[in-house]
Short mmCIF file of C-alpha atoms and ligand atoms in Angstrom, two decimals:
data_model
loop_
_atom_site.label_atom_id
_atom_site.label_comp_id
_atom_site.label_asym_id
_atom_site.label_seq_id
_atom_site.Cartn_x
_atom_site.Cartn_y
_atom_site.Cartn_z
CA UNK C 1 54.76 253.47 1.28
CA UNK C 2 56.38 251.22 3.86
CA UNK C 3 57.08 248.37 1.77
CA UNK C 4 59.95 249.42 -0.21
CA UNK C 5 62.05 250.79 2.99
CA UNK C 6 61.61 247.65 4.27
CA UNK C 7 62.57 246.10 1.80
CA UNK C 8 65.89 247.99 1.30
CA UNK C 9 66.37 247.85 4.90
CA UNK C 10 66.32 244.16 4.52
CA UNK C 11 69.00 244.55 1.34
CA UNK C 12 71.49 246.78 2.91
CA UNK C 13 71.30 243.73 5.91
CA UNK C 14 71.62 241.07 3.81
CA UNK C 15 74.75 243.46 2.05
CA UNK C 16 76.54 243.73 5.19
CA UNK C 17 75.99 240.37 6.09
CA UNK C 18 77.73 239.35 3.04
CA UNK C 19 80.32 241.90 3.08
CA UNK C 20 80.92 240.09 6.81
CA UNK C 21 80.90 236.95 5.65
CA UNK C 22 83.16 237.49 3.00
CA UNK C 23 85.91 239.52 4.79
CA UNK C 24 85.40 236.51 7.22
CA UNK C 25 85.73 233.25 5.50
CA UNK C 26 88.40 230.95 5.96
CA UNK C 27 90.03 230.11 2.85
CA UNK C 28 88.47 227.52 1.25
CA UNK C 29 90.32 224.16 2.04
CA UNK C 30 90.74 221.06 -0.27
CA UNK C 31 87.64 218.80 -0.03
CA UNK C 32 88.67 215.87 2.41
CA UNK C 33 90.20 213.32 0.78
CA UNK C 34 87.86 210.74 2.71
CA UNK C 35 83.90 210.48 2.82
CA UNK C 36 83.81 209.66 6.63
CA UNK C 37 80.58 207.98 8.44
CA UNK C 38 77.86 210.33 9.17
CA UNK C 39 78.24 208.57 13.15
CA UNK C 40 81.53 210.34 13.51
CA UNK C 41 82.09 213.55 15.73
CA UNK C 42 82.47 217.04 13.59
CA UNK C 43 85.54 218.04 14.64
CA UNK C 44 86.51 221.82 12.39
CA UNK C 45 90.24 221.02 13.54
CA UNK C 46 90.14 217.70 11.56
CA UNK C 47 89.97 219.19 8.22
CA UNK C 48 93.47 221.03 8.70
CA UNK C 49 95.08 218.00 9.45
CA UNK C 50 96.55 215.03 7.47
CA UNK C 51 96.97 211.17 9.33
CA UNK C 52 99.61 209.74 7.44
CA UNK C 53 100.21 205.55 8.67
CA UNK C 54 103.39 204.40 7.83
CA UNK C 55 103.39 200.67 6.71
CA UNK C 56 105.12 197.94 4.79
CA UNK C 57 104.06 195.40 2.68
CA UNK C 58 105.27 192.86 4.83
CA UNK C 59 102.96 194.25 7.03
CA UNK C 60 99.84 196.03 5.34
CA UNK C 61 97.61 193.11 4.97
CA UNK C 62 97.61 192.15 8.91
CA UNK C 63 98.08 195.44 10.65
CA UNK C 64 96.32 198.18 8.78
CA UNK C 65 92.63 197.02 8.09
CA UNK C 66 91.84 196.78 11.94
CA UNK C 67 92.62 200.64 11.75
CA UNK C 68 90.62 202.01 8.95
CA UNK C 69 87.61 200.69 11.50
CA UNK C 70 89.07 202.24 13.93
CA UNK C 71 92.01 204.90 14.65
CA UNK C 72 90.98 206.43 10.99
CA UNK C 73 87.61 205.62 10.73
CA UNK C 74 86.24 209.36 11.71
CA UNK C 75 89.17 211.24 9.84
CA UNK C 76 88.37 212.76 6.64
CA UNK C 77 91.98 213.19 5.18
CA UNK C 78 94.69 210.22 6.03
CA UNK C 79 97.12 208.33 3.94
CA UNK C 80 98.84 205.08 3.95
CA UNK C 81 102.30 205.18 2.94
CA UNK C 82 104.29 202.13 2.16
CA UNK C 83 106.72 200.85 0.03
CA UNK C 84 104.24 199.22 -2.38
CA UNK C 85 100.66 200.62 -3.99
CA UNK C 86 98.10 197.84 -3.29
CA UNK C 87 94.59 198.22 -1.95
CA UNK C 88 93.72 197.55 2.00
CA UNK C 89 90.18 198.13 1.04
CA UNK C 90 87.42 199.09 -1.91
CA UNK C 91 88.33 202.70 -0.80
CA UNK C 92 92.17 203.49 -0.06
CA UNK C 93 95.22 202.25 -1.50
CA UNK C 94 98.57 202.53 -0.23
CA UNK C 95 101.21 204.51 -2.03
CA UNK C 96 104.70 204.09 -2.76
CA UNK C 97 106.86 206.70 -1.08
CA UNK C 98 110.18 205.26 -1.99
CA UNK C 99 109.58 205.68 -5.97
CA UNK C 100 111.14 209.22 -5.76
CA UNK C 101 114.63 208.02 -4.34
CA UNK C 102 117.26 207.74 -7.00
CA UNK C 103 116.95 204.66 -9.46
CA UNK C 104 120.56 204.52 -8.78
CA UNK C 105 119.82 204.01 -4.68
CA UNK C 106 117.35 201.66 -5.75
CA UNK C 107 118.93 199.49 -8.16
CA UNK C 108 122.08 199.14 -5.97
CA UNK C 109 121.81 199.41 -2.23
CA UNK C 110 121.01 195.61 -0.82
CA UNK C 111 118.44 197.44 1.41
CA UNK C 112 116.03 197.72 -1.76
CA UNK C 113 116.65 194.03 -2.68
CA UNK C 114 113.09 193.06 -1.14
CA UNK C 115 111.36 196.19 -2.83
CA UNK C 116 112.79 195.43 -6.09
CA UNK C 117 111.47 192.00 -5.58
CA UNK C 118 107.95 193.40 -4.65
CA UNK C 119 107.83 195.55 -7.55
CA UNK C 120 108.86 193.23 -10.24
CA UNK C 121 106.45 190.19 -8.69
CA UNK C 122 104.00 191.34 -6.18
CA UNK C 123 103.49 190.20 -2.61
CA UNK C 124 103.94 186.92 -3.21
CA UNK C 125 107.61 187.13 -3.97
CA UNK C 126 107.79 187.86 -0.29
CA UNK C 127 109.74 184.81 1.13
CA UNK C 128 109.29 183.41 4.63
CA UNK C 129 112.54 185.30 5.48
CA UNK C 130 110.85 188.44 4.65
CA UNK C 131 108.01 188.13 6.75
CA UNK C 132 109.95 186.46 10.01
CA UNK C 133 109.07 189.59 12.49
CA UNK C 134 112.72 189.03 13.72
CA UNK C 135 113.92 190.42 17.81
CA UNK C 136 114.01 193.80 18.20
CA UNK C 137 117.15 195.03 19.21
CA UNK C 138 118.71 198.09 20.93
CA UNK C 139 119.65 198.80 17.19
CA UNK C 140 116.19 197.62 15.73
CA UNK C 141 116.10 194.51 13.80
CA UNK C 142 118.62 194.20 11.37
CA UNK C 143 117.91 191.00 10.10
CA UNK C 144 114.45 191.99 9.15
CA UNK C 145 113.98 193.05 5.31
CA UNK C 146 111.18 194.74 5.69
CA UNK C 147 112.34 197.30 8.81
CA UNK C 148 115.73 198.09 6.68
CA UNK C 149 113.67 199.32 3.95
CA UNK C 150 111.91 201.10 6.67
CA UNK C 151 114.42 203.85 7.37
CA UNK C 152 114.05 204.79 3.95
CA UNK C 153 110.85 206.70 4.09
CA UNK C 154 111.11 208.90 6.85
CA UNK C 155 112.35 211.70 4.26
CA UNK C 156 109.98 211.16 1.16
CA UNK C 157 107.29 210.97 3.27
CA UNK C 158 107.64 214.58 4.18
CA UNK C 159 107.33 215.17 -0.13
CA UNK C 160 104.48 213.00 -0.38
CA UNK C 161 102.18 214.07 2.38
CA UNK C 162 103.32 218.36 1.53
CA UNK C 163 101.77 217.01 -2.34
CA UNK C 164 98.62 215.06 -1.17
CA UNK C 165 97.59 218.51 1.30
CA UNK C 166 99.20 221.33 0.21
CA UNK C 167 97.08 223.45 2.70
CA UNK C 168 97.24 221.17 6.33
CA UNK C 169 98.21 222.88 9.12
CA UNK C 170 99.63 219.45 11.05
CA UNK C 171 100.79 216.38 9.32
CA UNK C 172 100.31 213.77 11.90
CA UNK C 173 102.75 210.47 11.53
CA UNK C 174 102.20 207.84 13.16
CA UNK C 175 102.69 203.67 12.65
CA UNK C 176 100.45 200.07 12.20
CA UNK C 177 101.01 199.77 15.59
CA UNK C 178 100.49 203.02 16.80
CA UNK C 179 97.03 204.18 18.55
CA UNK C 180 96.37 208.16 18.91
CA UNK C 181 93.61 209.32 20.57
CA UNK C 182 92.06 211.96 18.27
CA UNK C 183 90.26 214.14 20.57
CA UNK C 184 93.31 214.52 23.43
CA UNK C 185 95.67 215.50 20.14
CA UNK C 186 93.23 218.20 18.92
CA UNK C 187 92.89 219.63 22.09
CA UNK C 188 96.85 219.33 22.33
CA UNK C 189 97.64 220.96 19.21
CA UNK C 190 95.63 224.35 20.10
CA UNK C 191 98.33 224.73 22.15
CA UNK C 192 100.49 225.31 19.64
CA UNK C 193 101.04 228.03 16.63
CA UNK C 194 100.99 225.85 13.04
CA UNK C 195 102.19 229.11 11.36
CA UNK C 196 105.43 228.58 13.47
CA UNK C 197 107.94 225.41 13.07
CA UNK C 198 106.59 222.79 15.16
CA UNK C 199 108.65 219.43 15.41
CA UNK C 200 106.36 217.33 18.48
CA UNK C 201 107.28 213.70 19.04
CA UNK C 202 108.15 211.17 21.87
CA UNK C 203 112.15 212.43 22.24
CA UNK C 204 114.66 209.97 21.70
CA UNK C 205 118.52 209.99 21.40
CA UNK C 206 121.04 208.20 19.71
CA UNK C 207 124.72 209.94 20.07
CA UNK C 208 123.60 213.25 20.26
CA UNK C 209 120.99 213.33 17.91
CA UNK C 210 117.77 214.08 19.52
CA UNK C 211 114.81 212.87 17.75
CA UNK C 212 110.34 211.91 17.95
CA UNK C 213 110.47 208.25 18.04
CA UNK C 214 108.50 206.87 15.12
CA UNK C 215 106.91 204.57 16.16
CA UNK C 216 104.97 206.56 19.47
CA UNK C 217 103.63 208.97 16.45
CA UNK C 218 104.54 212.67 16.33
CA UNK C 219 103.39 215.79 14.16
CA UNK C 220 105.47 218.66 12.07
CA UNK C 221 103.49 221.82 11.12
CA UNK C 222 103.49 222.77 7.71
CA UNK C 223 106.08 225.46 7.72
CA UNK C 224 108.24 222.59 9.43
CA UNK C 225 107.37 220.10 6.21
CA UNK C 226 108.05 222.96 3.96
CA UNK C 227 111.58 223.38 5.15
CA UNK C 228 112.75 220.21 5.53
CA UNK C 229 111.37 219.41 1.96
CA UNK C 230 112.97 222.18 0.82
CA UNK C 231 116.26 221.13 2.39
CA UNK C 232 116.38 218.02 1.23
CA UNK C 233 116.08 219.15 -2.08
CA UNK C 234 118.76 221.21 -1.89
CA UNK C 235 121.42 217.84 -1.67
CA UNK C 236 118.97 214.96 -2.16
CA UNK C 237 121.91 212.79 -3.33
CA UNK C 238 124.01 213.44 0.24
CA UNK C 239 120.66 212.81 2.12
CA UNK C 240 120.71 209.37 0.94
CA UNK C 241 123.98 208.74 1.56
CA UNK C 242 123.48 209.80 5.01
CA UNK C 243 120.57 207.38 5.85
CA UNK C 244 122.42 204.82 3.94
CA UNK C 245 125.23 204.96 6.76
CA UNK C 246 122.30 204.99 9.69
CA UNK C 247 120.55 202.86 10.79
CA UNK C 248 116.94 204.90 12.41
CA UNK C 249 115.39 206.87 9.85
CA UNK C 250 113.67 208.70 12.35
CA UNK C 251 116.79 209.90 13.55
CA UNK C 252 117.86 211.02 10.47
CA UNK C 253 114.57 213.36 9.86
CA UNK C 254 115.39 214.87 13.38
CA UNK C 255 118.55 215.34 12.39
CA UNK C 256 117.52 216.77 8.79
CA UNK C 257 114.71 219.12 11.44
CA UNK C 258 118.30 219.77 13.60
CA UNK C 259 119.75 221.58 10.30
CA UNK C 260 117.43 223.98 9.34
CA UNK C 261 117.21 224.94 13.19
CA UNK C 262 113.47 223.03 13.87
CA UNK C 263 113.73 222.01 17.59
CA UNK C 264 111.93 219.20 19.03
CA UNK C 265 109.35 219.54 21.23
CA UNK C 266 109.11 217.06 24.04
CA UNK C 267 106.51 214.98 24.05
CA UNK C 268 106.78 212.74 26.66
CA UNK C 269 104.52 211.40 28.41
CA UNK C 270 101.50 212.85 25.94
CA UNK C 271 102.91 210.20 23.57
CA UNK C 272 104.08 206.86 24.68
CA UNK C 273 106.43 204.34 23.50
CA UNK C 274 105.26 201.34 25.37
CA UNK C 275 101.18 199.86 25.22
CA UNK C 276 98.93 200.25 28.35
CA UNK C 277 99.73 197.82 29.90
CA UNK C 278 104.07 198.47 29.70
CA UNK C 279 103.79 201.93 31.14
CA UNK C 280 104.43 203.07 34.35
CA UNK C 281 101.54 205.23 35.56
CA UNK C 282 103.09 206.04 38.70
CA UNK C 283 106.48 207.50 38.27
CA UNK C 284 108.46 210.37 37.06
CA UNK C 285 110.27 210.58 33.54
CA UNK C 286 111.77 213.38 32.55
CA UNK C 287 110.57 214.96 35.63
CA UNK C 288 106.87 214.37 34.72
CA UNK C 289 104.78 212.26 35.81
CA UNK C 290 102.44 210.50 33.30
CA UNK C 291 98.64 210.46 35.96
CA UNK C 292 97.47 213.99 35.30
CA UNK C 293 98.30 214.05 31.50
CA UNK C 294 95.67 213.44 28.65
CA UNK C 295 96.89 210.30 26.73
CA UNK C 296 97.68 211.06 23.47
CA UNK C 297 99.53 207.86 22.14
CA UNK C 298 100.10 204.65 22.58
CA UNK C 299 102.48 202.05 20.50
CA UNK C 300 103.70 198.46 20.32
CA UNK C 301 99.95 197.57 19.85
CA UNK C 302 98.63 194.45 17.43
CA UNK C 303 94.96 194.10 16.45
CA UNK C 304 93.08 193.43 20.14
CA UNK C 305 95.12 196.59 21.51
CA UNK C 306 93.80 198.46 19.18
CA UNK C 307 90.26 197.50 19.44
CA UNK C 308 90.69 197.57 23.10
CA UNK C 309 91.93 201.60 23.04
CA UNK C 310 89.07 202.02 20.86
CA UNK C 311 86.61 199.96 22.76
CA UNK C 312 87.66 202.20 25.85
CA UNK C 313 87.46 205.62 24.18
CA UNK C 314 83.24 204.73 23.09
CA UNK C 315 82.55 203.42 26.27
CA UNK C 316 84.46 206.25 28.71
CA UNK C 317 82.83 209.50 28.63
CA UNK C 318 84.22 211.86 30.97
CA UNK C 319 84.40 215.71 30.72
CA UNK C 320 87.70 217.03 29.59
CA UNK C 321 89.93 214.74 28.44
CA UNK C 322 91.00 210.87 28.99
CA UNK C 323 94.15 211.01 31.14
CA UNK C 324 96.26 208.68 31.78
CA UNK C 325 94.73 208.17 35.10
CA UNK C 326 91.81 207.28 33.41
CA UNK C 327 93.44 204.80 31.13
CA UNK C 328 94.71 203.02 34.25
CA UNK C 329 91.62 202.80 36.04
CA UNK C 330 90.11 201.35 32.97
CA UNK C 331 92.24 199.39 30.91
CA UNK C 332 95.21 198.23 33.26
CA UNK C 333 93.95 198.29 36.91
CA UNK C 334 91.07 195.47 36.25
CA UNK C 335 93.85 192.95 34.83
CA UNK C 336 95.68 193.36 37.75
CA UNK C 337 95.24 190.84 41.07
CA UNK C 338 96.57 189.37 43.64
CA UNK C 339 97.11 185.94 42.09
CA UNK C 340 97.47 185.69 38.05
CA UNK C 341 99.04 181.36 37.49
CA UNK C 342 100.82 180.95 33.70
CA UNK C 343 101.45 185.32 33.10
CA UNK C 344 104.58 186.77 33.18
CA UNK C 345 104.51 190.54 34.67
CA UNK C 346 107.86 191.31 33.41
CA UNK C 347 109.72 191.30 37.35
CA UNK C 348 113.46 191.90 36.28
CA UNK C 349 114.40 192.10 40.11
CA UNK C 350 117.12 189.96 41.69
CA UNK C 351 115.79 185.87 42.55
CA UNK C 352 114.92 184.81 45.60
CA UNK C 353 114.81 181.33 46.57
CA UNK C 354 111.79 180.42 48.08
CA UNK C 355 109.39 177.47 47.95
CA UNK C 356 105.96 178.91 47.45
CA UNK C 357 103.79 181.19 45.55
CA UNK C 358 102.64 182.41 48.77
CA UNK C 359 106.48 182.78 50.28
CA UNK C 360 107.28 184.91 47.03
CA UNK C 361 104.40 187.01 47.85
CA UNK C 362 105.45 187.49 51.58
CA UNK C 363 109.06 188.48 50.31
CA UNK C 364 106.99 191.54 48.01
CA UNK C 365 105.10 192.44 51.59
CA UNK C 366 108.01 192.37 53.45
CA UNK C 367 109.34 195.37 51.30
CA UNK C 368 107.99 198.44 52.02
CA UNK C 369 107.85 199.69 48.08
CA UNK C 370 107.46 196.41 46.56
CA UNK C 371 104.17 196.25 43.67
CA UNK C 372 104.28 193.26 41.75
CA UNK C 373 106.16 189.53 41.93
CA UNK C 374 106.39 186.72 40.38
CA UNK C 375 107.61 183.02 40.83
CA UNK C 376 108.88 180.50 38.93
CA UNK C 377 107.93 177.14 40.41
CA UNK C 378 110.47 175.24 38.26
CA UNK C 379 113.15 176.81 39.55
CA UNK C 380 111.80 177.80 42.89
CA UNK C 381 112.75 181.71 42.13
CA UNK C 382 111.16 184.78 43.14
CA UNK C 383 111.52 187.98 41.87
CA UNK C 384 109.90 191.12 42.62
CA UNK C 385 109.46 194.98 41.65
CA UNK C 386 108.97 198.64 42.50
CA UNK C 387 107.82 199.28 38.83
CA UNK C 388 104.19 198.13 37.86
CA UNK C 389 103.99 196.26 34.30
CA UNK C 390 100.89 194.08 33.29
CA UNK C 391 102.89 191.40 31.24
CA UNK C 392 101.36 188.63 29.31
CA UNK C 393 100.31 184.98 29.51
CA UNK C 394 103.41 182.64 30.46
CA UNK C 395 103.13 178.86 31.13
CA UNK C 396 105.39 178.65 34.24
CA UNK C 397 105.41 181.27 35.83
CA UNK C 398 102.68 182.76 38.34
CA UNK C 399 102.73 186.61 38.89
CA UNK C 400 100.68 188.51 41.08
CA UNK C 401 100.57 191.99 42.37
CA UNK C 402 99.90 194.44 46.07
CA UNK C 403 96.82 195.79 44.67
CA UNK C 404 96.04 197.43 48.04
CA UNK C 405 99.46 199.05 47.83
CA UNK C 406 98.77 199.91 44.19
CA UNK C 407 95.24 201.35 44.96
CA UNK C 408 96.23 203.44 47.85
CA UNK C 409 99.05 204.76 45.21
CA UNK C 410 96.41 205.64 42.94
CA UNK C 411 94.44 207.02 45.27
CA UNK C 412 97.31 209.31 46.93
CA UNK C 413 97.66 210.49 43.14
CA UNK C 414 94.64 212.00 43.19
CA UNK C 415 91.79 212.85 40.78
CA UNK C 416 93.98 215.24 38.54
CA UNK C 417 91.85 218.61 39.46
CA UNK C 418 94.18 220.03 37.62
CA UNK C 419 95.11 218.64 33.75
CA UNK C 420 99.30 218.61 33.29
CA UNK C 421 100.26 219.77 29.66
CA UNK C 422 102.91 220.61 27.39
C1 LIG D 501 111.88 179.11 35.27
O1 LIG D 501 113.19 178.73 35.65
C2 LIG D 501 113.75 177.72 34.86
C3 LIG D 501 115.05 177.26 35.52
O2 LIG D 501 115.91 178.36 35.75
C4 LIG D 501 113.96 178.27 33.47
O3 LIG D 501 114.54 177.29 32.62
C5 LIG D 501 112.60 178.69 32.90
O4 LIG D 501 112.79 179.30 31.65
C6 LIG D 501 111.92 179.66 33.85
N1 LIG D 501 110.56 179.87 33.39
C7 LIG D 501 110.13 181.03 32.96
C8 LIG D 501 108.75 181.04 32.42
O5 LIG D 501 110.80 182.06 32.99
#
């Protein structure tokens, strides 16, 4: 009778497939604490990884919404974290990641004067003063409210985002005016062992503190959360007296990294400080040079950057990923031409007196390495520069740029055969 054996030939299969399966699985991870579109790319990685924005609520309102269309859109676990709950949409809220300091620290410290505010009367207790986006300078903006607080949440942060997923592999930090490109940081972070200490950011130095710049997004792996949390914890009360007496808080959490031996990674030029259009594609940093690298960030961006990164990443499609070539043949080479009237390119070079646009542009031609000028007919001045910069619009001023020079430049660069990495 044949139909029996078959039949337990079919069982003991369907046993050792489930035996297989079993041994296996992955263990089960928390369910995504996002429904995302059913138009976004699977991505496995994506579910062992937690987005965390940083904001403010002198901020929230204008700078976040533009990226839950956008830079979050497609990822299924992310978090705003700010200094007041409120809701940016029907379906996330911010949260409050300076709650768990000390009420002491809270009630006191004249850096907490606008959260206390915001707590006891909502946003609109916010006073013009609060909201003035102030200069930044080489020591941030310390006449800005809202960016003092700031510093202040560099440490909880690490609490908050360990308690909303226990079980990431990378918590990913980044800023409202931050733009990552998901993919090129996927492919990035294979590269790297999340059961080990990792510490990746944009390095940065003040004294001899080295540090990932905030604000150019960087990622810890979990074991690297766990032990700064768990360090922290250990004098919580001597960790806010030490960002009390500094003024970067992401210093500080390098420096809090620094003690229990976590070493930064450098990042540079996978993550950027500077938009699109303020990098310089061309030259070395750190003995790297940015062409053959996939982006990975970009910062310093408002509401049209951001659409236009995102704009660029849909329409692109390339295999392997979107270097930094690619992101100058797209986004910064079509700005760029030989005559731009009221736009400031951001020439810091030494003035020239000359009379004419077209003078200025002789004295660029007339040096061998010169990419960009600009003149100010007012004062009759032109300067001009190795470095290339896009600027912005500038009543006054009339910039232009070699673009043969600059395309033969890109050109000698090459087509990037070979992708650089960290
Ligand atoms: C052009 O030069 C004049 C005179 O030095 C200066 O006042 C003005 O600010 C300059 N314009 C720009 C746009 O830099």
């Amino acid at each position: 009778m044949p139909r029996p054996r078959r039949l337990s030939l079919l069982g003991s299969l369907l046993a050792l497939l489930l035996l297989y399966t079993l041994y296996h699985r992955r263990t089960p991870s928390s369910p995504p604490l996002q429904t995302i579109p059913d138009d976004c790319p699977s991505h496995p990685d994506l579910s062992d990884i937690l987005v965390i924005l940083k904001t403010g609520v002198t901020e929230s309102r204008d700078k976040v919404p533009v990226h839950l269309t956008t830079t979050l859109r497609c990822i299924p676990n992310h978090a705003l974290f700010s200094d007041y709950i409120e809701p940016l949409s029907p379906s996330i809220s911010t949260h409050d990641v300076l709650s768990s300091l000390s009420p002491s620290l809270i009630a006191t410290n004249p850096d907490f004067n606008l959260y206390r505010r915001v707590q006891a009367h909502g946003p609109s207790a916010l006073t013009p003063a609060d909201l003035n986006p102030d200069i930044n300078t080489p020591i941030g903006k310390p006449n800005n409210p809202g960016w003092k607080l700031d510093k202040w949440k560099f440490l909880p942060m690490l609490d908050e985002a360990l308690a909303l997923k226990p079980d990431a592999k990378w918590y990913v930090f980044m800023e409202a005016d931050t733009y990552i490109l998901w993919e090129n940081l996927l492919v990035w972070l294979r590269r790297f062992n999340p059961r080990e200490a990792v510490y990746l950011g944009n390095q940065m130095q003040i004294v001899d503190a080295i540090f990932a710049h905030g604000g150019s997004g960087f990622i810890l792996s979990k074991p690297a959360v766990v032990r700064a949390v768990a360090h922290r914890k250990r004098s919580s009360d001597g960790w806010e007296r030490a960002v009390g007496e500094h003024w970067a808080g992401d210093c500080m959490l390098g420096i809090l990294l620094e003690d229990v031996g976590i070493e930064l990674t450098w990042g540079w030029p996978m993550l950027q400080i500077a938009p699109p259009g303020e990098m310089d594609y061309f030259d070395l940093g750190y003995e790297r040079r940015p062409w053959c690298y996939p982006a990975v960030s970009f910062h310093h961006l408002g509401e049209e950057g951001i659409k236009q990164l995102d704009a660029m990443e849909k329409k692109v499609k390339k295999k392997g990923p979107l270097l930094y070539r690619d992101v100058f043949l797209h986004v910064m080479r079509p700005e760029l031409r030989d005559v731009r009237p009221d736009w400031d390119n951001m020439v810091e070079g030494e003035a020239v007196p000359v009379t004419s646009f077209a003078a200025c542009r002789g004295v660029c031609s007339r040096e061998a390495l010169c990419l960009q000028y600009a003149y100010n007919e007012t004062a009759g001045e032109c300067r001009t520069s190795k470095a290339l910069a896009l600027g912005h619009a500038q009543p006054g001023l009339s910039a232009g740029w070699m673009t043969e020079r600059i395309d033969a430049m890109a050109e000698s660069l090459g087509e990037c055969d070979e992708i650089s990495w960290i």
